[in-house]
CSV table of C-alpha atoms in Angstrom, one decimal:
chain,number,residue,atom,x,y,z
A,1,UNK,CA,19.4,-1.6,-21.1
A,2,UNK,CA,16.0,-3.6,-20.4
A,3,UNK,CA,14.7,-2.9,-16.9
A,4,UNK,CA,11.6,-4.5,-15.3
A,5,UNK,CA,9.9,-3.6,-11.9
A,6,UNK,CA,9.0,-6.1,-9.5
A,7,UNK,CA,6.5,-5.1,-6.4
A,8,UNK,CA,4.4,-7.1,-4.0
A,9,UNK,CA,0.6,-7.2,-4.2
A,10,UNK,CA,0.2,-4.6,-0.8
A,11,UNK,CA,0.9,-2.3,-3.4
A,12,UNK,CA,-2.9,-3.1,-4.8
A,13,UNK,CA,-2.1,-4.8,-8.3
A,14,UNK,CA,-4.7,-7.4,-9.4
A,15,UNK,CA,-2.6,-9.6,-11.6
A,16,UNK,CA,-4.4,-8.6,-14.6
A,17,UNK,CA,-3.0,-5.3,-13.8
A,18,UNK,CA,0.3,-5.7,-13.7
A,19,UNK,CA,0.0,-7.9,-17.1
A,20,UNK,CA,-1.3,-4.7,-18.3
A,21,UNK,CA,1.1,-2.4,-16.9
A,22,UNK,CA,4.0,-4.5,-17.8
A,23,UNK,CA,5.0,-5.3,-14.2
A,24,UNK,CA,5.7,-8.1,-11.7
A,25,UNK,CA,4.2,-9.6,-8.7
A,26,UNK,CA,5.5,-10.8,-5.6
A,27,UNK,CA,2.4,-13.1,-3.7
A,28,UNK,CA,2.1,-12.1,-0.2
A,29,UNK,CA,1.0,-15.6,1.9
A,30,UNK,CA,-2.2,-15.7,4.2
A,31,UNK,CA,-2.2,-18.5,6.6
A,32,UNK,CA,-5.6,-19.2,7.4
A,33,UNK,CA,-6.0,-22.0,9.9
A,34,UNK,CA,-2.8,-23.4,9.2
A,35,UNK,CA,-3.3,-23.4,5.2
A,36,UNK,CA,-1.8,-21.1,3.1
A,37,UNK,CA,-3.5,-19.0,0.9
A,38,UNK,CA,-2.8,-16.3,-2.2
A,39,UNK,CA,-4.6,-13.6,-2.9
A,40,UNK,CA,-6.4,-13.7,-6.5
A,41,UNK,CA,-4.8,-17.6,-6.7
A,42,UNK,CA,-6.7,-19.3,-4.0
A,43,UNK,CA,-8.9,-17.3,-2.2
A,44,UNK,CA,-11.4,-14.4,-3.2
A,45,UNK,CA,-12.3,-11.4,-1.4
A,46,UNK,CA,-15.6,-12.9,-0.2
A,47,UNK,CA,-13.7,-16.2,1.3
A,48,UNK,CA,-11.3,-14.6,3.1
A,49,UNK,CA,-14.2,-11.7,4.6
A,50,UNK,CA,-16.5,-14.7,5.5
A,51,UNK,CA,-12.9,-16.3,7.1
A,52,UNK,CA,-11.8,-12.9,9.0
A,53,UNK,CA,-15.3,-12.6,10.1
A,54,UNK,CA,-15.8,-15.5,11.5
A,55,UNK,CA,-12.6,-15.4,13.8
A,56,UNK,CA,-10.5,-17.9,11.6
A,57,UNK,CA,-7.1,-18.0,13.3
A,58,UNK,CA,-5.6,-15.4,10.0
A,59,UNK,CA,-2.0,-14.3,10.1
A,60,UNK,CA,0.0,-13.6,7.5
A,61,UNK,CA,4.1,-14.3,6.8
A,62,UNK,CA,6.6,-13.0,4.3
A,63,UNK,CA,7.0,-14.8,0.3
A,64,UNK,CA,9.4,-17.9,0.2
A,65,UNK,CA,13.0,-16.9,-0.4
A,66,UNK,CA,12.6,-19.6,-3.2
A,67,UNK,CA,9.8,-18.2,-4.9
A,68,UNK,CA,11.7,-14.6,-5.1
A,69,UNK,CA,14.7,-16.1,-6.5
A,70,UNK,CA,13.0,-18.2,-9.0
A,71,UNK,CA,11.0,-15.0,-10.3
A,72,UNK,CA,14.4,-13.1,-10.0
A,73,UNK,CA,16.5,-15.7,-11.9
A,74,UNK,CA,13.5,-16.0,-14.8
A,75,UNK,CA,13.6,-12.5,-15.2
A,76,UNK,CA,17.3,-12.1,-15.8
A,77,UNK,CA,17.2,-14.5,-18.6
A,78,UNK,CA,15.1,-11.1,-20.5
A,79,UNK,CA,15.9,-8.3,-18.4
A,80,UNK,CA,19.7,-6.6,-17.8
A,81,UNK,CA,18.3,-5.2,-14.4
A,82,UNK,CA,15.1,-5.7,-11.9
A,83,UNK,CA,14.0,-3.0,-9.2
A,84,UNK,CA,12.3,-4.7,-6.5
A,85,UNK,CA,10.0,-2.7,-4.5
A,86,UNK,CA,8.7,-4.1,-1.7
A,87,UNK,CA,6.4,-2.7,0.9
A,88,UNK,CA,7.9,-0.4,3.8
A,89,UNK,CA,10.9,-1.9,5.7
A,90,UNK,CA,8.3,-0.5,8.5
A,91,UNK,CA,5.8,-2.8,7.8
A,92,UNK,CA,7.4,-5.7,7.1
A,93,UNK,CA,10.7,-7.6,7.0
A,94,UNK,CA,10.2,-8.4,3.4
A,95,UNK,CA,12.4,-5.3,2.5
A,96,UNK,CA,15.2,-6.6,4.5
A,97,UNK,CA,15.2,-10.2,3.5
A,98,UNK,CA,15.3,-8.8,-0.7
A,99,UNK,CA,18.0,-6.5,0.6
A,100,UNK,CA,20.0,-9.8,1.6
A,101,UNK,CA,19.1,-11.7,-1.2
A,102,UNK,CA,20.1,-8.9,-3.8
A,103,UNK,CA,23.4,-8.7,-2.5
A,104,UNK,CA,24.6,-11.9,-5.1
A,105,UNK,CA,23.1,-10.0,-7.4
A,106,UNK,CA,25.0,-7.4,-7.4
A,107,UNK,CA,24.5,-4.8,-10.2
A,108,UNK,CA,21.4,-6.7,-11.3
A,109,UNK,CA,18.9,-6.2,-8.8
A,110,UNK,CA,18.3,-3.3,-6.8
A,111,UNK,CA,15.9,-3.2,-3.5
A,112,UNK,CA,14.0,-0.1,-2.9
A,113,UNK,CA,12.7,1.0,0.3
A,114,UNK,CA,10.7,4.1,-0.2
A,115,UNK,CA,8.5,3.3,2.7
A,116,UNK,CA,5.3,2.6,1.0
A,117,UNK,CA,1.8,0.9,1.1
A,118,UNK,CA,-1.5,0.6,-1.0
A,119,UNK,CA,-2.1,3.5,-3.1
A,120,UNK,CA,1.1,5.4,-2.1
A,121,UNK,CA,3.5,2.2,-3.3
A,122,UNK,CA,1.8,2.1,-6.4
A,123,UNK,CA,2.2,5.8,-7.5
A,124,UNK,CA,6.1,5.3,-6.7
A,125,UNK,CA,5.7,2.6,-9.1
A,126,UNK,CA,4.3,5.0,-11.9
A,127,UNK,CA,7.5,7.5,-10.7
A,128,UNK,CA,9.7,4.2,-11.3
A,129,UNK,CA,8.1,3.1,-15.3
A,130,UNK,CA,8.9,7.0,-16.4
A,131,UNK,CA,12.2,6.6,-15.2
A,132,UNK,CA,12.9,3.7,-16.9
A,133,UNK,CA,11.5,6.0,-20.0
A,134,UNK,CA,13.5,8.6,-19.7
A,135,UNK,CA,16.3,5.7,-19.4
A,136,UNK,CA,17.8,5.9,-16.2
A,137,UNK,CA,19.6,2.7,-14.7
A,138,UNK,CA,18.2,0.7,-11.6
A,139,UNK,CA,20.9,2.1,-9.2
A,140,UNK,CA,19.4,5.7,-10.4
A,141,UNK,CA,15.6,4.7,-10.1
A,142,UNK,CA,16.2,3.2,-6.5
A,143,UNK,CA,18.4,6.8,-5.6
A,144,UNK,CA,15.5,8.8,-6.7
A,145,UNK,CA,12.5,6.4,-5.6
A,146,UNK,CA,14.1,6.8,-1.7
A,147,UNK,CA,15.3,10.4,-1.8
A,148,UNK,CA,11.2,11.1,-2.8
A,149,UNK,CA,10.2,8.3,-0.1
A,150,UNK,CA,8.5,10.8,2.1
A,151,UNK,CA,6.6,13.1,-0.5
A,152,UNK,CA,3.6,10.6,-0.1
A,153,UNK,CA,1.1,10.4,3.1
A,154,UNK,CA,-1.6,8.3,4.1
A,155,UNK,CA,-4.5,8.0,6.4
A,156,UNK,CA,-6.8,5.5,7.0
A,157,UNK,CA,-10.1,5.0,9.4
A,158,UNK,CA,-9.8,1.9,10.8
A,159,UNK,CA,-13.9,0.5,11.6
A,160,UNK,CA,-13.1,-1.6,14.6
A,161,UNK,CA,-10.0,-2.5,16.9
A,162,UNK,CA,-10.8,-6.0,16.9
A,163,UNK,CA,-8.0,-7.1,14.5
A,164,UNK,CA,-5.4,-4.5,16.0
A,165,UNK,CA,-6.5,-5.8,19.3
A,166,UNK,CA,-5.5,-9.4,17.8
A,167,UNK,CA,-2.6,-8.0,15.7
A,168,UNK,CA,-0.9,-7.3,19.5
A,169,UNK,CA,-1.2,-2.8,17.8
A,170,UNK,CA,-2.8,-2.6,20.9
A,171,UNK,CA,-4.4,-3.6,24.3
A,172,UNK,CA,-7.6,-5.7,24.9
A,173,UNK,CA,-8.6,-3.4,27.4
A,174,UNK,CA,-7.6,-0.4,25.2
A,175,UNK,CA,-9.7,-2.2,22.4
A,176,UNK,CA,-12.8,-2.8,25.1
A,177,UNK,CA,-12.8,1.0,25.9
A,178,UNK,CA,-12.4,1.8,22.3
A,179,UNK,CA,-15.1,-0.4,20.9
A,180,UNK,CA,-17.4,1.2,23.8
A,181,UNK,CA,-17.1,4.6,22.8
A,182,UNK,CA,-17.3,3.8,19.3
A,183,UNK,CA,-13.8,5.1,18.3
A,184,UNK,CA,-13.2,5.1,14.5
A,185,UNK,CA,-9.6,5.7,15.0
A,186,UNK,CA,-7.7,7.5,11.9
A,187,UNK,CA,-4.2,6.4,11.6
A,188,UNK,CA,-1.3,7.2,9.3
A,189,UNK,CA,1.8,6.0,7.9
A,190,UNK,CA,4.8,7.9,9.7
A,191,UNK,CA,8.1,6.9,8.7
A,192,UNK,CA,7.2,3.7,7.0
A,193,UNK,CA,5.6,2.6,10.0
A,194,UNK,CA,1.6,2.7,11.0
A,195,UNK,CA,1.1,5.3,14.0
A,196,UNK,CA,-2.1,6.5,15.4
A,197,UNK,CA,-3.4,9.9,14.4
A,198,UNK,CA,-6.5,10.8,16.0
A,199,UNK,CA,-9.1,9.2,18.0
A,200,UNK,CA,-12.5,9.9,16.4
A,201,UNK,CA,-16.2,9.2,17.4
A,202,UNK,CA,-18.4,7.6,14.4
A,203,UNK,CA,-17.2,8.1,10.6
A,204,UNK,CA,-18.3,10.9,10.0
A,205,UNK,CA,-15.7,12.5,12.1
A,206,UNK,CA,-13.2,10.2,11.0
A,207,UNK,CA,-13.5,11.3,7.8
A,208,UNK,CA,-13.6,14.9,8.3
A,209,UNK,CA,-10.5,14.1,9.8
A,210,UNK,CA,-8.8,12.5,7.0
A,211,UNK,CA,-9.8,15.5,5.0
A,212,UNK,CA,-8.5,18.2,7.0
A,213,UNK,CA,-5.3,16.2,7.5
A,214,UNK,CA,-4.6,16.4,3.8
A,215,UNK,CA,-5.5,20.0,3.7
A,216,UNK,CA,-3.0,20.6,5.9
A,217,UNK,CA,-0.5,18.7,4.3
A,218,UNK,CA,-1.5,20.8,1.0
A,219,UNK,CA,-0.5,23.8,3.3
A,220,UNK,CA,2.9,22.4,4.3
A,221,UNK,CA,4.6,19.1,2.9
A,222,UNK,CA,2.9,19.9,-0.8
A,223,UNK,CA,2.8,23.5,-0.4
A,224,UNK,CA,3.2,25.7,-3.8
A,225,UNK,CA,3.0,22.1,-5.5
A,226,UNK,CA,-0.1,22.0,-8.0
A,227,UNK,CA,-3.2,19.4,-8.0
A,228,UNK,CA,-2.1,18.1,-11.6
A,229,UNK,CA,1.4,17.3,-9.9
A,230,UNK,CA,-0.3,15.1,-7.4
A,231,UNK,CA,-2.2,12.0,-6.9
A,232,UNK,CA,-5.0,11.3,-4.8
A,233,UNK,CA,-6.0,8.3,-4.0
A,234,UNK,CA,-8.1,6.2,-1.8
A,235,UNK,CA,-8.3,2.6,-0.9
A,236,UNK,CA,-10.6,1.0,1.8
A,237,UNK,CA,-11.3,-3.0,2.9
A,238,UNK,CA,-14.5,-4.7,1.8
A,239,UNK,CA,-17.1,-1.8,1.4
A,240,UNK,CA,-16.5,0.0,-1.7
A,241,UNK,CA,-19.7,2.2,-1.8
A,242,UNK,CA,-17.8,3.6,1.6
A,243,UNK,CA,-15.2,4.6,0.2
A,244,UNK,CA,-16.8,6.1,-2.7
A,245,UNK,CA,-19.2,8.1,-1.1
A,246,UNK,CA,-15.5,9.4,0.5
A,247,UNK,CA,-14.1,9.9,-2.3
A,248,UNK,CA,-16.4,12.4,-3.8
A,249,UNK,CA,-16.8,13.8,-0.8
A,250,UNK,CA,-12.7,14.7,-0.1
A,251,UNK,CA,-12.3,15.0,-4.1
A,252,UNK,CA,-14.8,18.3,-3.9
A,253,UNK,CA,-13.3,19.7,-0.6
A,254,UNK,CA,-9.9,19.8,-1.7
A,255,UNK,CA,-10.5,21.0,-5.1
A,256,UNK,CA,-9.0,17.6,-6.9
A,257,UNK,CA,-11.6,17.0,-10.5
A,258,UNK,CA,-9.8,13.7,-10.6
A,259,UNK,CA,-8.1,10.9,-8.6
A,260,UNK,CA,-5.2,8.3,-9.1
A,261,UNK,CA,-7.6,5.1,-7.8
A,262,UNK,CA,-10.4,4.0,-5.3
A,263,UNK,CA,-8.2,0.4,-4.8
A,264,UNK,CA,-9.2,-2.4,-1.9
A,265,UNK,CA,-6.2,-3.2,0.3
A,266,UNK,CA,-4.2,-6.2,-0.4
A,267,UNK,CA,-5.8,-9.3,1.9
A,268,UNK,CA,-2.8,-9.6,3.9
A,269,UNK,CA,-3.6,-5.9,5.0
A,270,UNK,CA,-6.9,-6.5,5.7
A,271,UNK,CA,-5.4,-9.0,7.7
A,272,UNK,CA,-5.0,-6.7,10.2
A,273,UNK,CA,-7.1,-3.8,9.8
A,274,UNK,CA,-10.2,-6.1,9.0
A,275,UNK,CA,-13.1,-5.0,6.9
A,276,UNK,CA,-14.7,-1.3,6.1
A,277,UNK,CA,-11.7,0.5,6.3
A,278,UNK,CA,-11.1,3.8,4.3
A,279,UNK,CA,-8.5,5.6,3.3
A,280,UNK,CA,-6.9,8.6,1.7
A,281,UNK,CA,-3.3,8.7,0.0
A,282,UNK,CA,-1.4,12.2,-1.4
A,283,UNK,CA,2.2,11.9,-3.7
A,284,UNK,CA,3.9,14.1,-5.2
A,285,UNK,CA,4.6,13.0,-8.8
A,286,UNK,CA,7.7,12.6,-10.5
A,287,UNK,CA,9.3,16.1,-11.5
């Protein structure tokens, strides 16, 4: 049985990438002053940072029904089966709309919503090709891919509230005491969905705070599990020296020698995080 694996870019695939890894994207559109846009199709990173900047009215909406039944349709004429892996059902209606659509597929395509973003999305990815390996079906790689959903966390420092504060997260008078005190704000994905996690002063705190977070899910959630059964990971918007200078920083205080990726988040994340954000993702690997 030939299997393929379709994801959407949040999951931080360049499409050279996924060429390489033998995978499929799913464009996630940026409407940018009423025009829409694709990341790596029509815009660059330095376009839409320039855009975002300058208070270009930037949302962003899910792909065209049409477009994910073409790609579906143009896979099945190769493939027996195609697992679809979308970001969270938390983040996004996309999840539910490929639910809907995969029902007249029945037996083909299977959805999977393992709650994931970014970094974390993409390791559940790597758990989904060995699978395939080992030559398990698609109904088996979506059981396992959402009974694991929750083996994966993720933090992020968010620079400003700006874009949260435009994104309706939260308040402008919330933002306007916020941006006053200089909150870096560290927040985490919690059940699919983005939830704050601490309030912090400056990055440097922010980032200690990250840190400690994952140490304490080392003592807990991954506790007795092994660094070489793990990923770390770390993504961050626009300013990659950032999150480099984090990485090795985290990398030597948890005792990891190496990590999964340092990737920039999709646009249509950036969306609403805005630029020089970091962040820090830990999965448990496939068994």
């Amino acid at each position: 049985m030939k299997i393929c694996i379709v994801v959407d870019d949040n999951a931080g695939y360049t499409p050279e990438e996924a060429l390489k890894e033998g995978i499929y994207l799913v464009r996630m559109p940026i409407i940018i002053d009423g025009e829409e846009y694709y990341e790596n199709r029509n815009i660059d990173y330095d376009t839409f940072y320039n855009k975002l900047e300058n208070d270009a009215n930037i949302s962003t909406s899910q792909p065209s029904i049409g477009e994910i039944l073409e790609l579906w349709n143009e896979l099945l004429k190769d493939y027996d089966q195609i697992v679809h892996m979308p970001m969270s059902s938390g983040l996004s209606a996309t999840c539910e709309t490929a639910k809907g659509l995969a029902k007249a597929y029945a037996g083909k395509v299977f959805v999977v919503d393992n709650h994931r973003i970014s970094v974390t999305l993409k390791s559940a990815v790597n758990d989904a090709k060995k699978l395939i390996e080992e030559g398990k079906n698609g109904q088996e790689i979506k059981e396992y891919l959402e009974k694991t959903a929750y083996e994966s966390k993720i933090f992020i420092m968010v620079n400003t509230l700006k874009y949260l504060k435009k994104g309706g997260r939260i308040t402008p008078a919330a933002a306007l005491v916020g941006e006053a005190l200089h909150l870096k704000p560290v927040l985490t994905i919690n059940g699919g969905k983005l939830d704050a996690f601490k309030k912090c002063i400056g990055v440097k705190k922010s980032k200690k705070a990250m840190i400690e977070a994952i140490k304490k899910e080392r003592e807990t959630t991954f506790k007795d599990v092994p660094n070489d059964k793990l990923d770390l990971a770390f993504a961050y918007t626009k300013d990659y020296d950032l999150a480099l200078e984090f990485a090795l920083q985290a990398k030597k205080e948890l005792g990891f020698d190496t990590h999964q990726a340092i990737d920039p988040l999709s646009l249509s994340v950036a969306t609403h995080t805005g630029p020089g954000v970091i962040g820090i993702g830990l999965t448990k690997k496939i068994k």
